[in-house]
Amino acid sequence: MRKSEELSRKIWEHSAVVGVVGLGYVGLPLACAAAGAGFPVIGFDVQCEKVEKIRRGESYIDDVDARGMKQAVDDGRLTATCCFDELRRADIAVICVPTPLDPHCQPDLSYVRGSAQEISVRLHRDMLIILESTTYPGTTQELICPLLEKSGLKEGEDFYLAFSPERVDPGNSVYHTENTPKVVGGMERESTRLTSLFYRQILRGGVTTVSCPMAAEMEKLLENTYRHVNIALINELSMLCHRMGIDIWEVISAAATKPYGFQAFYPGPGLGGHCIPLDPFYLSWKAREYGFHTRLIETSGEINSEMPRYVVTRLADELNRQGKPLSQSRILLLGMSYKADIRDIRESPSLRIWELLEKSGARLSYYDPYVPSVTFASGKAESLPACTPEVLGQFDAALLCTGHSCLDGETICRCCPLVFDTRNAFAAVKSGHKVVL
């Protein structure tokens, strides 16, 4: 029996041991999905506190069902460890680690490289390696494959390698890990087949295959760059509409009635999350290797990056109209997470807005029931315990950065002298002094 046939049999029978490297917003849901499908799963992470929580059956990711995870742990289908020697037991290893930017906005692949090195020294024949971390085109072929082949084993003969981009959307009530379609690009045909076979056993969204890892890597960057560019367009139009005295929200609503050729995007205080603010920089960086200047992408990045400063300027102008300088005003930020109804603050524009307001001398507080505390360079800030009329009356302005569904727009607009709603979350509220982006 050929080696790949033995691995195929294990995948079909759900007996292949799955190792998930990185137990964050991507890795933990994937580990739980595989365990839920009956695969024995080992999760790996360098943060031992995450490992201990998993061992206790405690979910620290909003989109992971704690009850289902605990059942998988109790049944022995899901284990977690900080000891990478356990990778020797894995038939499939999936890399789900962060891919941040360095201080110069260049790709930082240290986590991906470190994971590949950990796997390489424990790599064995008939093993499938899948990279899910978002990265620039060429990473799988140019970085991961050579690192793995340092083991002395050859890709396509002794082990198999593919890229399949994660598509996690935190807080999405419709699409999650199990029902989101997958894209797979293997180093060769057998790697693509094995990876597709694996995902079809644990996911319900279907699998689309592409010709190579570079196509799959570029596909993921296209997804996020598409949103990045369109959000920049609507942010720029929002600024123009404000100057012209036009309601951008009314314009978008009218345009969205067209049944073809238009998709609605909405302005906001800036981009947040791990993907959309960062991924276009990966593409721009790689493009320079080919002597190509991604002008549209870079201009979009400039527009989106300036939105927090634009929000602070607009707030200062509104306060000046009331005879209140920003430096002497008490400001309440509503929402610290980057997206409604989640606790994820990665790259949240609220953080940048807070820092800009702090430098302007404003006296700041925030309310976010999902984010009890945030640590800034100047120190730790804690959320107000409640957003009552008595509390709201103490502030000169409320700045809504995140439209959590639990926020009482009627009370906030009635009790605050000024409400700057950057998300149009309180569109239905007609009372109070309210302005929108």
mmCIF file of C-alpha atoms in Angstrom, residues 90-421:
data_model
loop_
_atom_site.group_PDB
_atom_site.id
_atom_site.type_symbol
_atom_site.label_atom_id
_atom_site.label_comp_id
_atom_site.label_asym_id
_atom_site.label_seq_id
_atom_site.Cartn_x
_atom_site.Cartn_y
_atom_site.Cartn_z
ATOM 1 C CA ALA A 90 0.460 13.669 14.400
ATOM 2 C CA ASP A 91 -0.524 12.466 10.940
ATOM 3 C CA ILE A 92 -1.720 15.965 10.021
ATOM 4 C CA ALA A 93 -0.246 19.228 11.329
ATOM 5 C CA VAL A 94 -2.107 22.497 10.721
ATOM 6 C CA ILE A 95 -0.280 25.783 11.332
ATOM 7 C CA CYS A 96 -2.629 28.487 12.655
ATOM 8 C CA VAL A 97 -0.288 31.078 14.150
ATOM 9 C CA PRO A 98 -0.352 34.894 13.918
ATOM 10 C CA THR A 99 1.254 36.736 11.008
ATOM 11 C CA PRO A 100 1.651 40.325 12.268
ATOM 12 C CA LEU A 101 3.571 43.246 10.816
ATOM 13 C CA ASP A 102 6.861 44.451 12.246
ATOM 14 C CA PRO A 103 7.380 48.099 13.319
ATOM 15 C CA HIS A 104 8.219 48.966 9.693
ATOM 16 C CA CYS A 105 4.955 47.460 8.364
ATOM 17 C CA GLN A 106 6.774 44.505 6.841
ATOM 18 C CA PRO A 107 5.664 40.872 7.233
ATOM 19 C CA ASP A 108 6.706 39.206 10.476
ATOM 20 C CA LEU A 109 6.733 35.477 9.772
ATOM 21 C CA SER A 110 8.624 34.528 12.921
ATOM 22 C CA TYR A 111 5.665 32.526 14.290
ATOM 23 C CA VAL A 112 5.172 30.680 11.010
ATOM 24 C CA ARG A 113 8.893 30.016 10.665
ATOM 25 C CA GLY A 114 9.155 28.831 14.270
ATOM 26 C CA SER A 115 6.190 26.477 13.828
ATOM 27 C CA ALA A 116 7.659 24.994 10.655
ATOM 28 C CA GLN A 117 10.976 24.448 12.418
ATOM 29 C CA GLU A 118 9.244 22.689 15.319
ATOM 30 C CA ILE A 119 7.471 20.416 12.845
ATOM 31 C CA SER A 120 10.605 19.821 10.758
ATOM 32 C CA VAL A 121 12.595 18.205 13.572
ATOM 33 C CA ARG A 122 9.628 15.909 14.254
ATOM 34 C CA LEU A 123 8.513 15.342 10.668
ATOM 35 C CA HIS A 124 7.880 11.744 9.661
ATOM 36 C CA ARG A 125 6.924 9.957 6.477
ATOM 37 C CA ASP A 126 3.331 10.096 5.295
ATOM 38 C CA MET A 127 2.640 13.339 7.196
ATOM 39 C CA LEU A 128 0.432 16.154 5.861
ATOM 40 C CA ILE A 129 1.329 19.764 6.732
ATOM 41 C CA ILE A 130 -1.211 22.537 6.144
ATOM 42 C CA LEU A 131 -0.543 26.246 6.562
ATOM 43 C CA GLU A 132 -3.659 28.311 7.357
ATOM 44 C CA SER A 133 -2.013 31.548 8.525
ATOM 45 C CA THR A 134 -2.563 34.444 6.121
ATOM 46 C CA THR A 135 0.658 35.389 4.359
ATOM 47 C CA TYR A 136 2.169 36.620 1.098
ATOM 48 C CA PRO A 137 2.177 34.493 -2.078
ATOM 49 C CA GLY A 138 5.177 32.195 -2.082
ATOM 50 C CA THR A 139 5.428 31.527 1.653
ATOM 51 C CA THR A 140 4.448 27.856 1.466
ATOM 52 C CA GLN A 141 6.777 27.063 -1.437
ATOM 53 C CA GLU A 142 9.691 29.392 -0.642
ATOM 54 C CA LEU A 143 9.784 29.290 3.177
ATOM 55 C CA ILE A 144 7.848 26.352 4.617
ATOM 56 C CA CYS A 145 8.848 23.641 2.133
ATOM 57 C CA PRO A 146 12.621 24.212 2.411
ATOM 58 C CA LEU A 147 12.399 24.280 6.214
ATOM 59 C CA LEU A 148 10.544 20.964 6.238
ATOM 60 C CA GLU A 149 12.893 19.368 3.724
ATOM 61 C CA LYS A 150 15.825 20.081 6.033
ATOM 62 C CA SER A 151 14.564 16.960 7.792
ATOM 63 C CA GLY A 152 15.897 14.955 4.860
ATOM 64 C CA LEU A 153 12.399 14.057 3.691
ATOM 65 C CA LYS A 154 11.109 15.205 0.309
ATOM 66 C CA GLU A 155 7.773 16.931 -0.281
ATOM 67 C CA GLY A 156 5.426 14.960 -2.525
ATOM 68 C CA GLU A 157 7.245 11.720 -1.843
ATOM 69 C CA ASP A 158 7.761 11.451 1.908
ATOM 70 C CA PHE A 159 5.384 14.141 3.196
ATOM 71 C CA TYR A 160 2.702 16.457 1.808
ATOM 72 C CA LEU A 161 2.281 20.227 2.054
ATOM 73 C CA ALA A 162 -0.573 22.617 1.233
ATOM 74 C CA PHE A 163 -1.931 26.070 1.949
ATOM 75 C CA SER A 164 -5.570 26.570 2.923
ATOM 76 C CA PRO A 165 -6.376 30.086 4.162
ATOM 77 C CA GLU A 166 -8.387 30.590 7.309
ATOM 78 C CA ARG A 167 -11.652 32.486 6.863
ATOM 79 C CA VAL A 168 -12.637 33.146 10.450
ATOM 80 C CA ASP A 169 -15.084 36.025 10.949
ATOM 81 C CA PRO A 170 -15.415 36.593 14.708
ATOM 82 C CA GLY A 171 -18.967 37.228 15.842
ATOM 83 C CA ASN A 172 -20.609 36.109 12.584
ATOM 84 C CA SER A 173 -23.847 34.411 13.611
ATOM 85 C CA VAL A 174 -24.316 32.690 10.231
ATOM 86 C CA TYR A 175 -20.895 31.615 9.011
ATOM 87 C CA HIS A 176 -18.339 29.926 11.249
ATOM 88 C CA THR A 177 -15.518 27.423 10.868
ATOM 89 C CA GLU A 178 -17.735 24.426 10.112
ATOM 90 C CA ASN A 179 -19.891 25.938 7.345
ATOM 91 C CA THR A 180 -17.521 28.382 5.633
ATOM 92 C CA PRO A 181 -16.217 27.154 2.257
ATOM 93 C CA LYS A 182 -12.549 26.227 2.092
ATOM 94 C CA VAL A 183 -9.902 26.920 -0.572
ATOM 95 C CA VAL A 184 -6.993 24.481 -0.920
ATOM 96 C CA GLY A 185 -3.777 24.722 -2.920
ATOM 97 C CA GLY A 186 -1.265 21.902 -2.541
ATOM 98 C CA MET A 187 2.362 21.724 -3.627
ATOM 99 C CA GLU A 188 1.312 18.968 -6.016
ATOM 100 C CA ARG A 189 -1.816 16.997 -6.861
ATOM 101 C CA GLU A 190 -1.597 14.471 -4.014
ATOM 102 C CA SER A 191 -1.136 17.176 -1.368
ATOM 103 C CA THR A 192 -4.202 18.976 -2.720
ATOM 104 C CA ARG A 193 -6.222 15.753 -2.704
ATOM 105 C CA LEU A 194 -5.274 14.778 0.859
ATOM 106 C CA THR A 195 -5.910 18.278 2.226
ATOM 107 C CA SER A 196 -9.287 18.508 0.490
ATOM 108 C CA LEU A 197 -10.209 15.067 1.783
ATOM 109 C CA PHE A 198 -9.356 16.110 5.342
ATOM 110 C CA TYR A 199 -11.406 19.313 5.287
ATOM 111 C CA ARG A 200 -14.387 17.565 3.724
ATOM 112 C CA GLN A 201 -14.471 15.262 6.761
ATOM 113 C CA ILE A 202 -14.732 18.084 9.290
ATOM 114 C CA LEU A 203 -16.416 20.976 7.446
ATOM 115 C CA ARG A 204 -19.771 21.405 5.705
ATOM 116 C CA GLY A 205 -19.008 24.426 3.529
ATOM 117 C CA GLY A 206 -17.403 22.613 0.631
ATOM 118 C CA VAL A 207 -13.854 22.772 -0.740
ATOM 119 C CA THR A 208 -12.543 24.578 -3.813
ATOM 120 C CA THR A 209 -9.121 23.565 -5.094
ATOM 121 C CA VAL A 210 -6.665 25.798 -6.929
ATOM 122 C CA SER A 211 -3.534 24.934 -8.891
ATOM 123 C CA CYS A 212 -0.864 25.744 -6.299
ATOM 124 C CA PRO A 213 -0.244 27.294 -2.866
ATOM 125 C CA MET A 214 0.588 30.697 -4.387
ATOM 126 C CA ALA A 215 -2.891 30.893 -5.931
ATOM 127 C CA ALA A 216 -4.490 30.068 -2.581
ATOM 128 C CA GLU A 217 -2.265 32.596 -0.772
ATOM 129 C CA MET A 218 -3.163 35.292 -3.287
ATOM 130 C CA GLU A 219 -6.848 34.379 -3.064
ATOM 131 C CA LYS A 220 -6.889 35.141 0.659
ATOM 132 C CA LEU A 221 -5.157 38.477 0.164
ATOM 133 C CA LEU A 222 -7.663 39.336 -2.568
ATOM 134 C CA GLU A 223 -10.545 38.706 -0.158
ATOM 135 C CA ASN A 224 -9.204 41.109 2.438
ATOM 136 C CA THR A 225 -7.771 43.675 0.033
ATOM 137 C CA TYR A 226 -11.160 43.846 -1.677
ATOM 138 C CA ARG A 227 -12.730 44.889 1.617
ATOM 139 C CA HIS A 228 -9.824 47.169 2.483
ATOM 140 C CA VAL A 229 -10.086 49.124 -0.766
ATOM 141 C CA ASN A 230 -13.877 49.381 -0.732
ATOM 142 C CA ILE A 231 -13.938 50.532 2.884
ATOM 143 C CA ALA A 232 -11.374 53.194 2.000
ATOM 144 C CA LEU A 233 -13.585 54.341 -0.874
ATOM 145 C CA ILE A 234 -16.616 54.718 1.365
ATOM 146 C CA ASN A 235 -14.571 56.406 4.098
ATOM 147 C CA GLU A 236 -13.299 58.952 1.595
ATOM 148 C CA LEU A 237 -16.814 59.560 0.258
ATOM 149 C CA SER A 238 -18.017 59.953 3.841
ATOM 150 C CA MET A 239 -15.537 62.779 4.392
ATOM 151 C CA LEU A 240 -16.572 64.414 1.121
ATOM 152 C CA CYS A 241 -20.276 64.079 1.883
ATOM 153 C CA HIS A 242 -19.751 65.724 5.261
ATOM 154 C CA ARG A 243 -18.195 68.756 3.588
ATOM 155 C CA MET A 244 -20.998 68.878 1.028
ATOM 156 C CA GLY A 245 -23.754 68.520 3.628
ATOM 157 C CA ILE A 246 -24.921 65.169 2.252
ATOM 158 C CA ASP A 247 -25.920 62.201 4.425
ATOM 159 C CA ILE A 248 -23.605 59.365 3.336
ATOM 160 C CA TRP A 249 -25.810 56.789 5.056
ATOM 161 C CA GLU A 250 -28.801 57.896 2.990
ATOM 162 C CA VAL A 251 -26.667 57.696 -0.161
ATOM 163 C CA ILE A 252 -25.514 54.143 0.624
ATOM 164 C CA SER A 253 -29.049 53.036 1.427
ATOM 165 C CA ALA A 254 -30.286 54.385 -1.893
ATOM 166 C CA ALA A 255 -27.420 52.829 -3.856
ATOM 167 C CA ALA A 256 -28.030 49.454 -2.208
ATOM 168 C CA THR A 257 -31.456 49.255 -3.880
ATOM 169 C CA LYS A 258 -29.698 48.440 -7.158
ATOM 170 C CA PRO A 259 -30.053 44.657 -7.592
ATOM 171 C CA TYR A 260 -26.736 44.247 -9.416
ATOM 172 C CA GLY A 261 -23.315 45.875 -9.691
ATOM 173 C CA PHE A 262 -23.219 47.349 -6.173
ATOM 174 C CA GLN A 263 -22.305 45.958 -2.763
ATOM 175 C CA ALA A 264 -22.827 48.163 0.271
ATOM 176 C CA PHE A 265 -19.818 49.067 2.408
ATOM 177 C CA TYR A 266 -20.069 51.446 5.345
ATOM 178 C CA PRO A 267 -17.797 54.126 6.799
ATOM 179 C CA GLY A 268 -16.380 53.856 10.276
ATOM 180 C CA PRO A 269 -13.704 55.127 12.676
ATOM 181 C CA GLY A 270 -11.014 52.895 11.178
ATOM 182 C CA LEU A 271 -10.198 49.270 10.452
ATOM 183 C CA GLY A 272 -9.822 46.606 13.115
ATOM 184 C CA GLY A 273 -9.151 42.907 13.492
ATOM 185 C CA HIS A 274 -6.090 40.904 12.528
ATOM 186 C CA CYS A 275 -6.771 40.564 8.798
ATOM 187 C CA ILE A 276 -8.069 43.584 6.908
ATOM 188 C CA PRO A 277 -5.774 46.259 8.433
ATOM 189 C CA LEU A 278 -2.643 44.100 7.948
ATOM 190 C CA ASP A 279 -2.982 41.715 5.015
ATOM 191 C CA PRO A 280 -2.802 44.307 2.190
ATOM 192 C CA PHE A 281 0.650 45.261 3.503
ATOM 193 C CA TYR A 282 1.765 41.656 2.902
ATOM 194 C CA LEU A 283 0.717 41.945 -0.724
ATOM 195 C CA SER A 284 2.325 45.368 -1.202
ATOM 196 C CA TRP A 285 5.567 44.118 0.327
ATOM 197 C CA LYS A 286 5.710 41.062 -1.936
ATOM 198 C CA ALA A 287 4.779 43.120 -5.004
ATOM 199 C CA ARG A 288 7.929 45.225 -4.592
ATOM 200 C CA GLU A 289 9.975 42.063 -5.146
ATOM 201 C CA TYR A 290 8.522 42.063 -8.663
ATOM 202 C CA GLY A 291 9.086 45.800 -9.212
ATOM 203 C CA PHE A 292 5.358 46.484 -8.880
ATOM 204 C CA HIS A 293 3.863 49.399 -6.958
ATOM 205 C CA THR A 294 0.379 48.679 -5.562
ATOM 206 C CA ARG A 295 -0.765 52.295 -5.661
ATOM 207 C CA LEU A 296 -4.466 51.706 -5.036
ATOM 208 C CA ILE A 297 -3.821 49.417 -2.061
ATOM 209 C CA GLU A 298 -1.316 51.777 -0.457
ATOM 210 C CA THR A 299 -3.576 54.810 -0.930
ATOM 211 C CA SER A 300 -6.441 52.858 0.636
ATOM 212 C CA GLY A 301 -4.218 52.075 3.592
ATOM 213 C CA GLU A 302 -3.454 55.767 4.067
ATOM 214 C CA ILE A 303 -7.155 56.685 4.023
ATOM 215 C CA ASN A 304 -8.190 53.984 6.473
ATOM 216 C CA SER A 305 -5.255 54.681 8.802
ATOM 217 C CA GLU A 306 -6.244 58.338 9.046
ATOM 218 C CA MET A 307 -9.845 57.686 10.073
ATOM 219 C CA PRO A 308 -9.169 57.720 13.853
ATOM 220 C CA ARG A 309 -7.542 61.142 13.537
ATOM 221 C CA TYR A 310 -10.429 62.356 11.383
ATOM 222 C CA VAL A 311 -12.903 61.178 14.050
ATOM 223 C CA VAL A 312 -11.041 63.084 16.770
ATOM 224 C CA THR A 313 -10.966 66.228 14.620
ATOM 225 C CA ARG A 314 -14.705 65.976 13.943
ATOM 226 C CA LEU A 315 -15.405 65.497 17.646
ATOM 227 C CA ALA A 316 -13.293 68.528 18.529
ATOM 228 C CA ASP A 317 -15.173 70.634 15.961
ATOM 229 C CA GLU A 318 -18.545 69.591 17.397
ATOM 230 C CA LEU A 319 -17.426 70.397 20.941
ATOM 231 C CA ASN A 320 -16.103 73.793 19.820
ATOM 232 C CA ARG A 321 -19.536 74.625 18.478
ATOM 233 C CA GLN A 322 -20.796 74.138 22.015
ATOM 234 C CA GLY A 323 -18.006 76.310 23.420
ATOM 235 C CA LYS A 324 -16.158 73.342 24.928
ATOM 236 C CA PRO A 325 -12.493 72.781 24.060
ATOM 237 C CA LEU A 326 -11.509 69.144 23.662
ATOM 238 C CA SER A 327 -8.713 69.525 26.203
ATOM 239 C CA GLN A 328 -11.205 70.297 28.969
ATOM 240 C CA SER A 329 -13.978 67.919 27.970
ATOM 241 C CA ARG A 330 -15.014 64.634 29.514
ATOM 242 C CA ILE A 331 -15.387 62.051 26.765
ATOM 243 C CA LEU A 332 -17.021 58.626 27.025
ATOM 244 C CA LEU A 333 -15.932 56.083 24.422
ATOM 245 C CA LEU A 334 -18.586 53.509 23.671
ATOM 246 C CA GLY A 335 -16.963 50.247 22.567
ATOM 247 C CA MET A 336 -13.330 49.126 22.624
ATOM 248 C CA SER A 337 -13.555 45.968 20.526
ATOM 249 C CA TYR A 338 -13.087 46.372 16.799
ATOM 250 C CA LYS A 339 -16.460 44.823 15.967
ATOM 251 C CA ALA A 340 -19.908 44.706 17.540
ATOM 252 C CA ASP A 341 -20.736 42.063 20.140
ATOM 253 C CA ILE A 342 -17.280 40.494 20.433
ATOM 254 C CA ARG A 343 -14.370 41.003 22.850
ATOM 255 C CA ASP A 344 -11.570 41.105 20.270
ATOM 256 C CA ILE A 345 -9.603 44.380 20.425
ATOM 257 C CA ARG A 346 -6.868 43.499 17.913
ATOM 258 C CA GLU A 347 -6.057 46.593 15.834
ATOM 259 C CA SER A 348 -9.258 48.215 17.078
ATOM 260 C CA PRO A 349 -9.559 51.859 15.983
ATOM 261 C CA SER A 350 -10.882 52.629 19.467
ATOM 262 C CA LEU A 351 -7.378 52.129 20.835
ATOM 263 C CA ARG A 352 -5.888 54.696 18.477
ATOM 264 C CA ILE A 353 -8.740 57.127 19.097
ATOM 265 C CA TRP A 354 -8.211 56.829 22.852
ATOM 266 C CA GLU A 355 -4.512 57.610 22.482
ATOM 267 C CA LEU A 356 -5.207 60.636 20.262
ATOM 268 C CA LEU A 357 -7.817 61.978 22.661
ATOM 269 C CA GLU A 358 -5.480 61.405 25.579
ATOM 270 C CA LYS A 359 -2.736 63.415 23.860
ATOM 271 C CA SER A 360 -5.287 66.194 23.271
ATOM 272 C CA GLY A 361 -5.867 66.456 27.000
ATOM 273 C CA ALA A 362 -9.399 65.094 27.084
ATOM 274 C CA ARG A 363 -10.566 63.325 30.247
ATOM 275 C CA LEU A 364 -11.497 59.841 29.157
ATOM 276 C CA SER A 365 -13.624 56.915 30.234
ATOM 277 C CA TYR A 366 -15.031 54.017 28.282
ATOM 278 C CA TYR A 367 -17.873 51.545 28.453
ATOM 279 C CA ASP A 368 -17.671 48.119 26.857
ATOM 280 C CA PRO A 369 -19.305 45.110 28.541
ATOM 281 C CA TYR A 370 -17.172 42.786 26.394
ATOM 282 C CA VAL A 371 -13.824 44.389 27.297
ATOM 283 C CA PRO A 372 -13.439 44.883 31.071
ATOM 284 C CA SER A 373 -9.983 46.477 30.851
ATOM 285 C CA VAL A 374 -7.412 47.727 28.336
ATOM 286 C CA THR A 375 -3.737 48.475 28.884
ATOM 287 C CA PHE A 376 -2.365 51.530 27.092
ATOM 288 C CA ALA A 377 1.145 52.999 27.112
ATOM 289 C CA SER A 378 -0.080 55.459 29.732
ATOM 290 C CA GLY A 379 -1.571 52.773 31.969
ATOM 291 C CA LYS A 380 -4.554 50.520 32.463
ATOM 292 C CA ALA A 381 -8.120 51.673 31.867
ATOM 293 C CA GLU A 382 -11.206 49.827 33.062
ATOM 294 C CA SER A 383 -14.685 49.882 31.623
ATOM 295 C CA LEU A 384 -17.414 51.697 33.508
ATOM 296 C CA PRO A 385 -19.638 49.118 35.185
ATOM 297 C CA ALA A 386 -22.818 50.563 33.688
ATOM 298 C CA CYS A 387 -24.105 53.142 31.254
ATOM 299 C CA THR A 388 -26.923 54.664 33.311
ATOM 300 C CA PRO A 389 -28.484 58.126 32.901
ATOM 301 C CA GLU A 390 -26.590 59.275 36.001
ATOM 302 C CA VAL A 391 -23.284 58.145 34.523
ATOM 303 C CA LEU A 392 -24.009 59.543 31.070
ATOM 304 C CA GLY A 393 -24.872 62.948 32.501
ATOM 305 C CA GLN A 394 -21.302 63.358 33.755
ATOM 306 C CA PHE A 395 -19.823 63.586 30.232
ATOM 307 C CA ASP A 396 -19.625 66.353 27.660
ATOM 308 C CA ALA A 397 -19.787 63.883 24.782
ATOM 309 C CA ALA A 398 -20.195 60.200 24.013
ATOM 310 C CA LEU A 399 -18.201 58.835 21.084
ATOM 311 C CA LEU A 400 -19.637 55.600 19.726
ATOM 312 C CA CYS A 401 -16.847 53.549 18.143
ATOM 313 C CA THR A 402 -18.394 50.067 18.298
ATOM 314 C CA GLY A 403 -22.104 49.465 17.810
ATOM 315 C CA HIS A 404 -22.715 46.768 20.422
ATOM 316 C CA SER A 405 -26.339 45.646 20.293
ATOM 317 C CA CYS A 406 -26.653 46.049 24.074
ATOM 318 C CA LEU A 407 -26.171 49.819 23.931
ATOM 319 C CA ASP A 408 -29.341 51.763 24.733
ATOM 320 C CA GLY A 409 -29.311 54.439 22.071
ATOM 321 C CA GLU A 410 -32.407 56.218 23.370
ATOM 322 C CA THR A 411 -30.934 56.678 26.832
ATOM 323 C CA ILE A 412 -27.484 57.621 25.564
ATOM 324 C CA CYS A 413 -28.791 60.252 23.136
ATOM 325 C CA ARG A 414 -31.189 61.658 25.718
ATOM 326 C CA CYS A 415 -28.686 61.941 28.567
ATOM 327 C CA CYS A 416 -25.469 63.014 26.786
ATOM 328 C CA PRO A 417 -25.132 66.632 25.589
ATOM 329 C CA LEU A 418 -23.434 65.354 22.414
ATOM 330 C CA VAL A 419 -23.335 61.925 20.792
ATOM 331 C CA PHE A 420 -20.957 61.282 17.886
ATOM 332 C CA ASP A 421 -22.143 58.050 16.291
#
